mmCIF file with all atom_site columns, C-alpha atoms in Angstrom:
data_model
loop_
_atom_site.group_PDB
_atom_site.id
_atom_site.type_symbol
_atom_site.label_atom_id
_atom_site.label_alt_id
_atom_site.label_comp_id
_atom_site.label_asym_id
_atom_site.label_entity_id
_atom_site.label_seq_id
_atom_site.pdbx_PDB_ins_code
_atom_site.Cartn_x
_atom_site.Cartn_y
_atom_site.Cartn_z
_atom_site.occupancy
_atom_site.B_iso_or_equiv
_atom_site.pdbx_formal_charge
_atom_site.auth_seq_id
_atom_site.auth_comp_id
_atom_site.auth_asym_id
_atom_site.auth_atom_id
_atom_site.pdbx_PDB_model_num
ATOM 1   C CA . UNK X 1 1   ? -9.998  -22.959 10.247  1.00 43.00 ? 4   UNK X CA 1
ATOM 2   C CA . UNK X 1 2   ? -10.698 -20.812 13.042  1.00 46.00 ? 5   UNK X CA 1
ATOM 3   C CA . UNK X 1 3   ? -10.275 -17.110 12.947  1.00 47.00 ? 6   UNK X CA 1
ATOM 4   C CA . UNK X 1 4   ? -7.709  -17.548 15.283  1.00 51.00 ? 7   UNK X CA 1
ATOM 5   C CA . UNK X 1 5   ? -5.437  -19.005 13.410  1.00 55.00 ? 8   UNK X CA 1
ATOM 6   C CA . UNK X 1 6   ? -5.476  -16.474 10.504  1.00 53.00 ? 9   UNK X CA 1
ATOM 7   C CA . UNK X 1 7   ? -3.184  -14.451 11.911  1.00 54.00 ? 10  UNK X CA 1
ATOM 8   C CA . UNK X 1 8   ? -0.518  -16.744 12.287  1.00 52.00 ? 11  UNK X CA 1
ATOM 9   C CA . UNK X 1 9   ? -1.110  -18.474 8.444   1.00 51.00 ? 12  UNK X CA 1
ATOM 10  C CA . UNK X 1 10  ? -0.671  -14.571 7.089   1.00 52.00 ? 13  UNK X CA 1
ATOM 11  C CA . UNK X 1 11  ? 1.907   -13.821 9.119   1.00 54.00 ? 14  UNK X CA 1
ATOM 12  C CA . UNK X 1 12  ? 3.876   -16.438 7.939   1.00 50.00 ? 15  UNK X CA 1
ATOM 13  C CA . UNK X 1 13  ? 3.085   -16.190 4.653   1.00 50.00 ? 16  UNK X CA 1
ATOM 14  C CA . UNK X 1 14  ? 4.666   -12.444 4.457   1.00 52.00 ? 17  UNK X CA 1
ATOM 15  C CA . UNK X 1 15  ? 7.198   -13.128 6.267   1.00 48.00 ? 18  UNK X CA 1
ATOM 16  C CA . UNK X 1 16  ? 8.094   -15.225 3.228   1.00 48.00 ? 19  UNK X CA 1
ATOM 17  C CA . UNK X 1 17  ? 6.803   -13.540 0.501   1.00 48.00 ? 20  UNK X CA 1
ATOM 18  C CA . UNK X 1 18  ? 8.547   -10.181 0.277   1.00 45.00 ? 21  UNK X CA 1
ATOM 19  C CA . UNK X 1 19  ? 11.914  -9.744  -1.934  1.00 44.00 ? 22  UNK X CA 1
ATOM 20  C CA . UNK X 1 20  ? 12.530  -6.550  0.875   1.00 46.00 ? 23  UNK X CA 1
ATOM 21  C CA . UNK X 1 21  ? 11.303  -4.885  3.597   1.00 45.00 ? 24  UNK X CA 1
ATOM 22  C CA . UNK X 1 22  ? 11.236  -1.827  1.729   1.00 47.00 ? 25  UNK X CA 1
ATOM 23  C CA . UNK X 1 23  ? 10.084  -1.937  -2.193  1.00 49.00 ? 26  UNK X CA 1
ATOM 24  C CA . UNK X 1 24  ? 12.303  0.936   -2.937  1.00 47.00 ? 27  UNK X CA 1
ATOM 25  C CA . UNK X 1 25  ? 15.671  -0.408  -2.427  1.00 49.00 ? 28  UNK X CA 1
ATOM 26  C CA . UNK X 1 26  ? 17.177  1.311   -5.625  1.00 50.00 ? 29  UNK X CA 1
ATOM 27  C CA . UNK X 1 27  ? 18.011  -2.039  -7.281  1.00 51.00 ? 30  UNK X CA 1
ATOM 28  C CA . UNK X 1 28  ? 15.062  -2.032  -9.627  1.00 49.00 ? 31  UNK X CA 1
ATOM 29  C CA . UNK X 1 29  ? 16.083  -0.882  -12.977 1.00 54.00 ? 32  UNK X CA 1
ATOM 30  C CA . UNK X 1 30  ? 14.464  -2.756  -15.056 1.00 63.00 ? 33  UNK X CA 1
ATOM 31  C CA . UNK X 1 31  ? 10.896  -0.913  -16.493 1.00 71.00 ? 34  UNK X CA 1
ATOM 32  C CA . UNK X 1 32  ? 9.367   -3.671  -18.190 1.00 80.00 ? 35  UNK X CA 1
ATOM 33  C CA . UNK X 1 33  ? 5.838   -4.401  -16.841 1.00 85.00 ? 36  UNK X CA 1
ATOM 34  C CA . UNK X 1 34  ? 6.574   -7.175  -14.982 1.00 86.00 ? 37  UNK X CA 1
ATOM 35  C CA . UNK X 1 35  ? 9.076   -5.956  -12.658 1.00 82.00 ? 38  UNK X CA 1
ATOM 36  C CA . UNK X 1 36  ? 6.460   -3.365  -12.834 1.00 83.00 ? 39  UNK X CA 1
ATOM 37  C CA . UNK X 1 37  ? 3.810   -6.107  -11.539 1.00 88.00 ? 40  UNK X CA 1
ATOM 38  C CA . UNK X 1 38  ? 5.886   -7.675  -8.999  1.00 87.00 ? 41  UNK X CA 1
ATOM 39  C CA . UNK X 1 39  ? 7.496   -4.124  -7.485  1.00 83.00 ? 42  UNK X CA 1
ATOM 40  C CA . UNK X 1 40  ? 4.113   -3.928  -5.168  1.00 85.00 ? 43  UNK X CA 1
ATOM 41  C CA . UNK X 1 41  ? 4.841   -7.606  -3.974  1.00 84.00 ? 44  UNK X CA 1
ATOM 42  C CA . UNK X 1 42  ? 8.231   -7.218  -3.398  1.00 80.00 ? 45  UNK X CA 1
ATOM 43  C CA . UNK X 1 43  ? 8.648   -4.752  -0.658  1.00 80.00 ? 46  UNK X CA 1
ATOM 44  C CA . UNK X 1 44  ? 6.271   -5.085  2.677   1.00 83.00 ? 47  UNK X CA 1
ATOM 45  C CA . UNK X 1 45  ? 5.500   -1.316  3.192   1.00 86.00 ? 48  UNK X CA 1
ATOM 46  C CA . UNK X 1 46  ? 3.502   -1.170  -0.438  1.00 87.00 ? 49  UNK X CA 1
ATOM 47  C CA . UNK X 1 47  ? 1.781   -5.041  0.363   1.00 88.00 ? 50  UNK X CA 1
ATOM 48  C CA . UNK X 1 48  ? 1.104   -3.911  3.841   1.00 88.00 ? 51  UNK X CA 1
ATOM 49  C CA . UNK X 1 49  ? -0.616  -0.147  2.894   1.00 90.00 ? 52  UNK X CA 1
ATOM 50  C CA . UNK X 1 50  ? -2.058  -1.449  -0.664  1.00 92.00 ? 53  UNK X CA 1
ATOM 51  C CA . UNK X 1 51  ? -4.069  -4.897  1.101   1.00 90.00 ? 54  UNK X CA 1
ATOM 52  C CA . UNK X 1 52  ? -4.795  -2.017  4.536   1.00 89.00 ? 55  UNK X CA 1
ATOM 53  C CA . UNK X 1 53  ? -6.569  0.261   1.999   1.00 92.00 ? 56  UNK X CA 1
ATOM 54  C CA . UNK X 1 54  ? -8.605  -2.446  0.170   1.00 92.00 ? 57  UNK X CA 1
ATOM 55  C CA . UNK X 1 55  ? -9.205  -3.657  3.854   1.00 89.00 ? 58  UNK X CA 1
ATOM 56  C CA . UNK X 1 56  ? -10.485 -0.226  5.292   1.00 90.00 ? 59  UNK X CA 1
ATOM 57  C CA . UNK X 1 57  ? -12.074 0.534   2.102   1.00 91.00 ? 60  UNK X CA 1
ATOM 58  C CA . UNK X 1 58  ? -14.890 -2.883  3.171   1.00 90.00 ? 61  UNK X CA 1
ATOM 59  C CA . UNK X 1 59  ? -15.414 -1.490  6.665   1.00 86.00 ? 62  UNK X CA 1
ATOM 60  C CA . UNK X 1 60  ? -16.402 1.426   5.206   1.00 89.00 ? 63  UNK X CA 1
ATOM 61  C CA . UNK X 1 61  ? -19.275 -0.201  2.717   1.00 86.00 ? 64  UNK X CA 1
ATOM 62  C CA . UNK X 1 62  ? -20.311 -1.250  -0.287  1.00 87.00 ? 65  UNK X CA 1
ATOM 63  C CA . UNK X 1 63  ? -19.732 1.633   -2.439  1.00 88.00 ? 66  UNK X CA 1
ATOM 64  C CA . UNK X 1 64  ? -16.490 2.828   -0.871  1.00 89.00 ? 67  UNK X CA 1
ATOM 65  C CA . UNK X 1 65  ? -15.149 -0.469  -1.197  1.00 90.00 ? 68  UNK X CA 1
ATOM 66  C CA . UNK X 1 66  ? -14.748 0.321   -4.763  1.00 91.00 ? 69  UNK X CA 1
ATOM 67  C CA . UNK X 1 67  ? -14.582 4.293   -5.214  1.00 95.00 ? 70  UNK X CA 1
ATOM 68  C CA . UNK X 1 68  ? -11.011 4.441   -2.289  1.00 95.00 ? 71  UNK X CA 1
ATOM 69  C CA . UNK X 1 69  ? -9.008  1.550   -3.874  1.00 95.00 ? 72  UNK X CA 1
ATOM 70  C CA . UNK X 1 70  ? -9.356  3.543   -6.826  1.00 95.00 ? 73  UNK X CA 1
ATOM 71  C CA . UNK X 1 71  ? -9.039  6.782   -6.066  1.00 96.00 ? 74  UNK X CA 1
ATOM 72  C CA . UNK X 1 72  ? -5.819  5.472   -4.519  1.00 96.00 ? 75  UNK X CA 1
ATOM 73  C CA . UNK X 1 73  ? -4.841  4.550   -7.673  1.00 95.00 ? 76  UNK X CA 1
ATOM 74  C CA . UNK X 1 74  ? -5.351  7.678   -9.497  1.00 95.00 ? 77  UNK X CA 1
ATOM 75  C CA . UNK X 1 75  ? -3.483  9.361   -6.686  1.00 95.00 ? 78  UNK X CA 1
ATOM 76  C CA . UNK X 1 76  ? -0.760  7.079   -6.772  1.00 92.00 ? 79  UNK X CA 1
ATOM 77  C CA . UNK X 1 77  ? -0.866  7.856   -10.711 1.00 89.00 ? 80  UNK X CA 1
ATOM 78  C CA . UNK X 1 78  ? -0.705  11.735  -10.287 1.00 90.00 ? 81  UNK X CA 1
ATOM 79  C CA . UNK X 1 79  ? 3.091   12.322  -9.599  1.00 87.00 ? 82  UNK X CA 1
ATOM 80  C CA . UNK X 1 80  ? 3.629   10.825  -13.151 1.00 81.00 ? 83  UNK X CA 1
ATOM 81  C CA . UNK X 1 81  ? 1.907   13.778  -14.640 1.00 81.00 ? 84  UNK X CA 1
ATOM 82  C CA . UNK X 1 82  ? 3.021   16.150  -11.914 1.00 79.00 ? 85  UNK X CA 1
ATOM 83  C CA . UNK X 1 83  ? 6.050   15.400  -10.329 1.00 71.00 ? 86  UNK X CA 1
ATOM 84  C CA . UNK X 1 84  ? 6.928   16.914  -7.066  1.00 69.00 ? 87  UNK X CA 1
ATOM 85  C CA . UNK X 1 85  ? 10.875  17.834  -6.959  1.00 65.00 ? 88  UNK X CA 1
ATOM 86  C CA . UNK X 1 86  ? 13.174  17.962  -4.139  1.00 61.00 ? 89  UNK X CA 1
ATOM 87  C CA . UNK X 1 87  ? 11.092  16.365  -1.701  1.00 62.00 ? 90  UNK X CA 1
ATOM 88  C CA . UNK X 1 88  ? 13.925  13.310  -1.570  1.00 63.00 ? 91  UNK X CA 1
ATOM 89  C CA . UNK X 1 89  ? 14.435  11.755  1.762   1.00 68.00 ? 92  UNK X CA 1
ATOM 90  C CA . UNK X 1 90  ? 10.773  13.005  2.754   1.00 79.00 ? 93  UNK X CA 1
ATOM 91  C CA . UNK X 1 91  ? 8.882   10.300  0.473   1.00 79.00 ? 94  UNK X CA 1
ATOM 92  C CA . UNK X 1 92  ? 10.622  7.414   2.160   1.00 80.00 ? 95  UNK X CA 1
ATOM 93  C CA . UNK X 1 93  ? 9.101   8.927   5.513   1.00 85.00 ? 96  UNK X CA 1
ATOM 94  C CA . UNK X 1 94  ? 5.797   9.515   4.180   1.00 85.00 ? 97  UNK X CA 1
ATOM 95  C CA . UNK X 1 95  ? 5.342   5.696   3.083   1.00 85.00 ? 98  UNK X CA 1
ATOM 96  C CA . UNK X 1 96  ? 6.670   4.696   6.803   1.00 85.00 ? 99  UNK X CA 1
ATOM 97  C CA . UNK X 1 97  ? 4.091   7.029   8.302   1.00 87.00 ? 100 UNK X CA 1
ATOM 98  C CA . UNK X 1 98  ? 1.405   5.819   5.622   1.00 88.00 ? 101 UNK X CA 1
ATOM 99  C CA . UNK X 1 99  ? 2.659   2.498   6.712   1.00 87.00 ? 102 UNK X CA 1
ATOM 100 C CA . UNK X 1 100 ? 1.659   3.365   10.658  1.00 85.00 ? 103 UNK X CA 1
ATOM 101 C CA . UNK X 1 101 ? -1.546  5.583   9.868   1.00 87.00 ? 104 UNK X CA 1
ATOM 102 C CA . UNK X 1 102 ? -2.720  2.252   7.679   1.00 87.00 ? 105 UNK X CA 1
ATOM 103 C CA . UNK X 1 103 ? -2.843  0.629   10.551  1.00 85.00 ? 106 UNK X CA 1
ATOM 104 C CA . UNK X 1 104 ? -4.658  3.129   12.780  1.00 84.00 ? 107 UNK X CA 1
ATOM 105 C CA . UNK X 1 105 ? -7.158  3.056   10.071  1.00 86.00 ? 108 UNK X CA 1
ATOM 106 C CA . UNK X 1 106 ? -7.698  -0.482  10.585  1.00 83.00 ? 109 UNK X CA 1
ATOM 107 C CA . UNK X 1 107 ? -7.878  -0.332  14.164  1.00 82.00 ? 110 UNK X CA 1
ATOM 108 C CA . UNK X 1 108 ? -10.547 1.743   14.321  1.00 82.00 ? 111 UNK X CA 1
ATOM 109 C CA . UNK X 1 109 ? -12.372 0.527   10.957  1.00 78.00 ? 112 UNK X CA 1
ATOM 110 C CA . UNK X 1 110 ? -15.602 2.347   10.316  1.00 72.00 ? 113 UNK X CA 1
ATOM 111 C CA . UNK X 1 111 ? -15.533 4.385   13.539  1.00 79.00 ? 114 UNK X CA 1
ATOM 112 C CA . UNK X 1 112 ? -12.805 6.237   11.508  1.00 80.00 ? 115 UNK X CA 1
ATOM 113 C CA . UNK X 1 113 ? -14.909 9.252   9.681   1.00 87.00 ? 116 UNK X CA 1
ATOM 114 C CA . UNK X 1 114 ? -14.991 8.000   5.962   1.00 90.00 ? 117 UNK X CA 1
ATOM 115 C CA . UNK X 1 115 ? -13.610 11.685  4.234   1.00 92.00 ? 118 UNK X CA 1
ATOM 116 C CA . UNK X 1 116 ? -10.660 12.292  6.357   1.00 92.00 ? 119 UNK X CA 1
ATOM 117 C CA . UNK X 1 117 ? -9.787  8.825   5.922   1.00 92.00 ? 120 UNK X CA 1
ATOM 118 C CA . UNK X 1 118 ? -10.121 8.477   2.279   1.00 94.00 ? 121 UNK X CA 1
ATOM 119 C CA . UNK X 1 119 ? -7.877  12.023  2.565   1.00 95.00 ? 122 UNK X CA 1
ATOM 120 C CA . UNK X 1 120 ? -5.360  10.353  3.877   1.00 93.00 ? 123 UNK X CA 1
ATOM 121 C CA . UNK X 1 121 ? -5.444  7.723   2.331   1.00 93.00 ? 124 UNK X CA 1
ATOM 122 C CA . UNK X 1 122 ? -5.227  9.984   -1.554  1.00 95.00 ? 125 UNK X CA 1
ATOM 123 C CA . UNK X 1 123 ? -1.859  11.244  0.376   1.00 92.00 ? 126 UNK X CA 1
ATOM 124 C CA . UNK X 1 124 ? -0.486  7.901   0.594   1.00 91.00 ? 127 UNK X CA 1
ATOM 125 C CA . UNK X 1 125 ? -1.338  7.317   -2.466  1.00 93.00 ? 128 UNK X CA 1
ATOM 126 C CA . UNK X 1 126 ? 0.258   10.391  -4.295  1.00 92.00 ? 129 UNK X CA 1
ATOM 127 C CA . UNK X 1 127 ? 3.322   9.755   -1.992  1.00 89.00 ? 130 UNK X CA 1
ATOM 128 C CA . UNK X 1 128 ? 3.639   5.594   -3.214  1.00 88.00 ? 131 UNK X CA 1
ATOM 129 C CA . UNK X 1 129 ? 3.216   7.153   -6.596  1.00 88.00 ? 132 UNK X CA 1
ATOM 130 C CA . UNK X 1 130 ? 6.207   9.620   -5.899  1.00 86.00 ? 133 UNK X CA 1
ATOM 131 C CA . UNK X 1 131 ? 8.620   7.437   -5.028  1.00 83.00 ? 134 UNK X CA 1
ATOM 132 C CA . UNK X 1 132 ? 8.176   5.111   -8.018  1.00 79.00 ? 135 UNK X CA 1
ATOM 133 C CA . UNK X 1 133 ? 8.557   8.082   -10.657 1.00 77.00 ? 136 UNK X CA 1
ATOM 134 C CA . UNK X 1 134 ? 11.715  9.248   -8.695  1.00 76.00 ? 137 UNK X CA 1
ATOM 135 C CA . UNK X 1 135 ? 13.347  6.118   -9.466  1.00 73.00 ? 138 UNK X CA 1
ATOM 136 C CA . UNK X 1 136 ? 13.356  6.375   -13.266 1.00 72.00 ? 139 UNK X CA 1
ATOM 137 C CA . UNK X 1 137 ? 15.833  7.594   -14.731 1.00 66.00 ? 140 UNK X CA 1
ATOM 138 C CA . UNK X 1 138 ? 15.579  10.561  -17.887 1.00 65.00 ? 141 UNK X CA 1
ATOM 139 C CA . UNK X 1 139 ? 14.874  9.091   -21.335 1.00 65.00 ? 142 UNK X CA 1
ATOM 140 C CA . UNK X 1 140 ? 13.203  5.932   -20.085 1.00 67.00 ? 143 UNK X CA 1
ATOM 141 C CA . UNK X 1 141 ? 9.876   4.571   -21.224 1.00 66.00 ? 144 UNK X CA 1
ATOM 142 C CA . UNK X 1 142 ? 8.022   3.673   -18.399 1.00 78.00 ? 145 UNK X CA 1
ATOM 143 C CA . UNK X 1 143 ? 4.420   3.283   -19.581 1.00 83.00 ? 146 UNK X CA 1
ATOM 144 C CA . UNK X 1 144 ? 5.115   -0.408  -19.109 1.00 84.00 ? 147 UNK X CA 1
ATOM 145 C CA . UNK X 1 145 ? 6.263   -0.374  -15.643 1.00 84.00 ? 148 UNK X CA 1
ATOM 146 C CA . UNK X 1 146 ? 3.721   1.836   -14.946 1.00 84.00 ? 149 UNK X CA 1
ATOM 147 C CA . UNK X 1 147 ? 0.998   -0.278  -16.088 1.00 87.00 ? 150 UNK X CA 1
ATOM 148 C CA . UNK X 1 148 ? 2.062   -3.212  -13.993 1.00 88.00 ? 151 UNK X CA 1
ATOM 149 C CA . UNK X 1 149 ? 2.561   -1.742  -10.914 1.00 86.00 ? 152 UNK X CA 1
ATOM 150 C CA . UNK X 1 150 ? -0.980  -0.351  -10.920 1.00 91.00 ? 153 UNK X CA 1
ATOM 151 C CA . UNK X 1 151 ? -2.648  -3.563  -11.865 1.00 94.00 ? 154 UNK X CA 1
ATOM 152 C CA . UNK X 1 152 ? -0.646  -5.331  -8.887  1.00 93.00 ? 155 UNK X CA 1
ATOM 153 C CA . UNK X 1 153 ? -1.845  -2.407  -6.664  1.00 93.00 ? 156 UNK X CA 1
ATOM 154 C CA . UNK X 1 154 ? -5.426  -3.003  -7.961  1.00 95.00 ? 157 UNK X CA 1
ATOM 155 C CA . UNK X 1 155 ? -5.403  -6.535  -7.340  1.00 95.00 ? 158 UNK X CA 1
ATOM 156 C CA . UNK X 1 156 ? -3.785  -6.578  -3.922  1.00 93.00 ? 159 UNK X CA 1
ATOM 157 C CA . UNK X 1 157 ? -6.217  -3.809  -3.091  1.00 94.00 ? 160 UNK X CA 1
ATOM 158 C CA . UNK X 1 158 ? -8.988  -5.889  -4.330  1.00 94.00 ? 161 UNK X CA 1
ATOM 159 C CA . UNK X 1 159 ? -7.605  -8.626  -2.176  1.00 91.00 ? 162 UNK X CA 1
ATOM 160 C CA . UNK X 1 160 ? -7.822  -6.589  1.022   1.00 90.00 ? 163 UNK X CA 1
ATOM 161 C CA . UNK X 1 161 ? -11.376 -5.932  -0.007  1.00 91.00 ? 164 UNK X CA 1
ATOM 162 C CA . UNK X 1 162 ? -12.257 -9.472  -0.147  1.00 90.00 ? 165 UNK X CA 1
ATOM 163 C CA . UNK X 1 163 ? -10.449 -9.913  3.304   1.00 86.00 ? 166 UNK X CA 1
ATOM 164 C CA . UNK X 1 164 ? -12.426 -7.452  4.938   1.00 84.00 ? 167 UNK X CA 1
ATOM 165 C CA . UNK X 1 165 ? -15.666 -8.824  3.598   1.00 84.00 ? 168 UNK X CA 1
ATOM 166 C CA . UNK X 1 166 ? -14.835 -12.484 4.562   1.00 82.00 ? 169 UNK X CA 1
ATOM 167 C CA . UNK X 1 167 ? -13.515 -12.409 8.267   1.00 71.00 ? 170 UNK X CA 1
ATOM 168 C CA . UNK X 1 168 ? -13.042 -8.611  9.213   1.00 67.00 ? 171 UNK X CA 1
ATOM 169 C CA . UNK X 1 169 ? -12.463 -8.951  13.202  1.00 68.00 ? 172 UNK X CA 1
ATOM 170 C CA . UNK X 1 170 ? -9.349  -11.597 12.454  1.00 67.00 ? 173 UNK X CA 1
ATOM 171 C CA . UNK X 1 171 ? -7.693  -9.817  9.563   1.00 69.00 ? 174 UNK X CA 1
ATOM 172 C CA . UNK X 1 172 ? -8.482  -6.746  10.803  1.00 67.00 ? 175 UNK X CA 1
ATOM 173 C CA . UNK X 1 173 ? -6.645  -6.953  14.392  1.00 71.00 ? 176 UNK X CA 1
ATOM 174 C CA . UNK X 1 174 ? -3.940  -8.740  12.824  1.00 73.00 ? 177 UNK X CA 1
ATOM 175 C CA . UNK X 1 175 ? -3.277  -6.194  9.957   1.00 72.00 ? 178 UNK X CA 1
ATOM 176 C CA . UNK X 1 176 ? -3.895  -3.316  12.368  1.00 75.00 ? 179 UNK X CA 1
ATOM 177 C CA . UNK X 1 177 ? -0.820  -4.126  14.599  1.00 77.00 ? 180 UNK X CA 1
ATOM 178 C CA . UNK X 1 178 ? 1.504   -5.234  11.977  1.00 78.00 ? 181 UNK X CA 1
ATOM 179 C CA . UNK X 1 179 ? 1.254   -2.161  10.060  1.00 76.00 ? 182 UNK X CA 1
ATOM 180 C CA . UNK X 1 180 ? 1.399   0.099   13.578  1.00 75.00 ? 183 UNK X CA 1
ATOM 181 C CA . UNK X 1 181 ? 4.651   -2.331  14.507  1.00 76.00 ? 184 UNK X CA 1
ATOM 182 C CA . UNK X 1 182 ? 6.150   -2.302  11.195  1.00 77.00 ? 185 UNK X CA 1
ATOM 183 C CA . UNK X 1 183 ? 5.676   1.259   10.449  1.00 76.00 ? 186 UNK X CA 1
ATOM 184 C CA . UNK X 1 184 ? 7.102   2.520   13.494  1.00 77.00 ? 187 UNK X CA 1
ATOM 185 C CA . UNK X 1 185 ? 10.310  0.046   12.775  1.00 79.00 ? 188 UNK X CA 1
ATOM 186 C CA . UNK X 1 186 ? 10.472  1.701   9.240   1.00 72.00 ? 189 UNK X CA 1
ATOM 187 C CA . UNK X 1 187 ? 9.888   5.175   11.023  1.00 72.00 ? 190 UNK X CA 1
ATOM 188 C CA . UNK X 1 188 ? 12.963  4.332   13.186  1.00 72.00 ? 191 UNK X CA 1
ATOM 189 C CA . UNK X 1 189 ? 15.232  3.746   10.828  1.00 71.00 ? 192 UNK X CA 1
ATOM 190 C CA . UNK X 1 190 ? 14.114  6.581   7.946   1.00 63.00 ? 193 UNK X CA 1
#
């Protein structure tokens, strides 16, 4: 298949594949660890930033292909040990904008300076993490939940990796103008 056409065959496929536009629709109650695992895969602004880190995270080499997906992770894990209060409406806004600045990452790939990008990217991270503790409730065990979100995160992180490293000019265009598109449309309506 020509790179060409990679575009379109992704496209369509997320078109289809999301449960939401936005993963945080308030309808998620239940903290077991799959609707832990398939939280990540169910809305398009955490699919679109967690396979647009993984992505960026190839241009940027070898070794940062595997130190920023993680450090994501452990950013994304902080607001369970130190939740940020009263911040609200503001972490819906954040993931719209990481949403956006995702995609400016991937436009300009490695000409993008490797620490302020992996800064911003920690922020997204803490800020995906946020709004996933602020939806459970008091007196709920979510170690479960918890667990499967971040091993969904890790994979579809991983598989932006891989997508960089196979056929980075196709995915990379594509990915960088749906994220700028779809952020801004999320940014719109926050």
């Amino acid at each position: 298949m020509r790179s060409g056409k990679w575009g379109t065959v992704l496209g369509s496929v997320m078109l289809c594949a999301p449960l939401s536009v936005l993963a945080h629709t308030g309808q998620d109650l239940h903290f077991s660890f799959y609707s832990g695992f398939v939280h990540p895969v169910g809305g398009t602004d955490h699919l679109l930033v967690l396979l647009g880190v993984g992505f960026w995270a190839a241009s940027q080499g070898k070794a940062s292909s595997r130190v920023i997906p993680g450090l994501f992770l452990v950013a994304m894990g902080l607001p369970a040990v130190f939740p940020v209060v009263g911040v609200g409406g503001t972490t819906e806004v954040v993931i719209a904008v990481s949403v956006v600045a995702t995609g400016l990452l991937l436009w300009f790939e490695d000409r993008y300076p490797v620490i302020p990008g992996t800064l911003l990217v920690l922020v997204f991270g803490f800020f995906h993490g946020q709004a996933h503790v602020a939806e459970i409730p008091a007196g709920v065990a979510a170690e479960a939940y918890a667990a499967g979100f971040l091993v969904a995160s890790a994979l579809l992180q991983t598989l932006g990796v891989c997508l960089g490293r196979w056929d980075r000019p196709a995915f990379g265009q594509f990915f960088s103008v749906l994220c700028g598109g779809a952020g801004m449309i999320w940014l719109a309506a926050a």
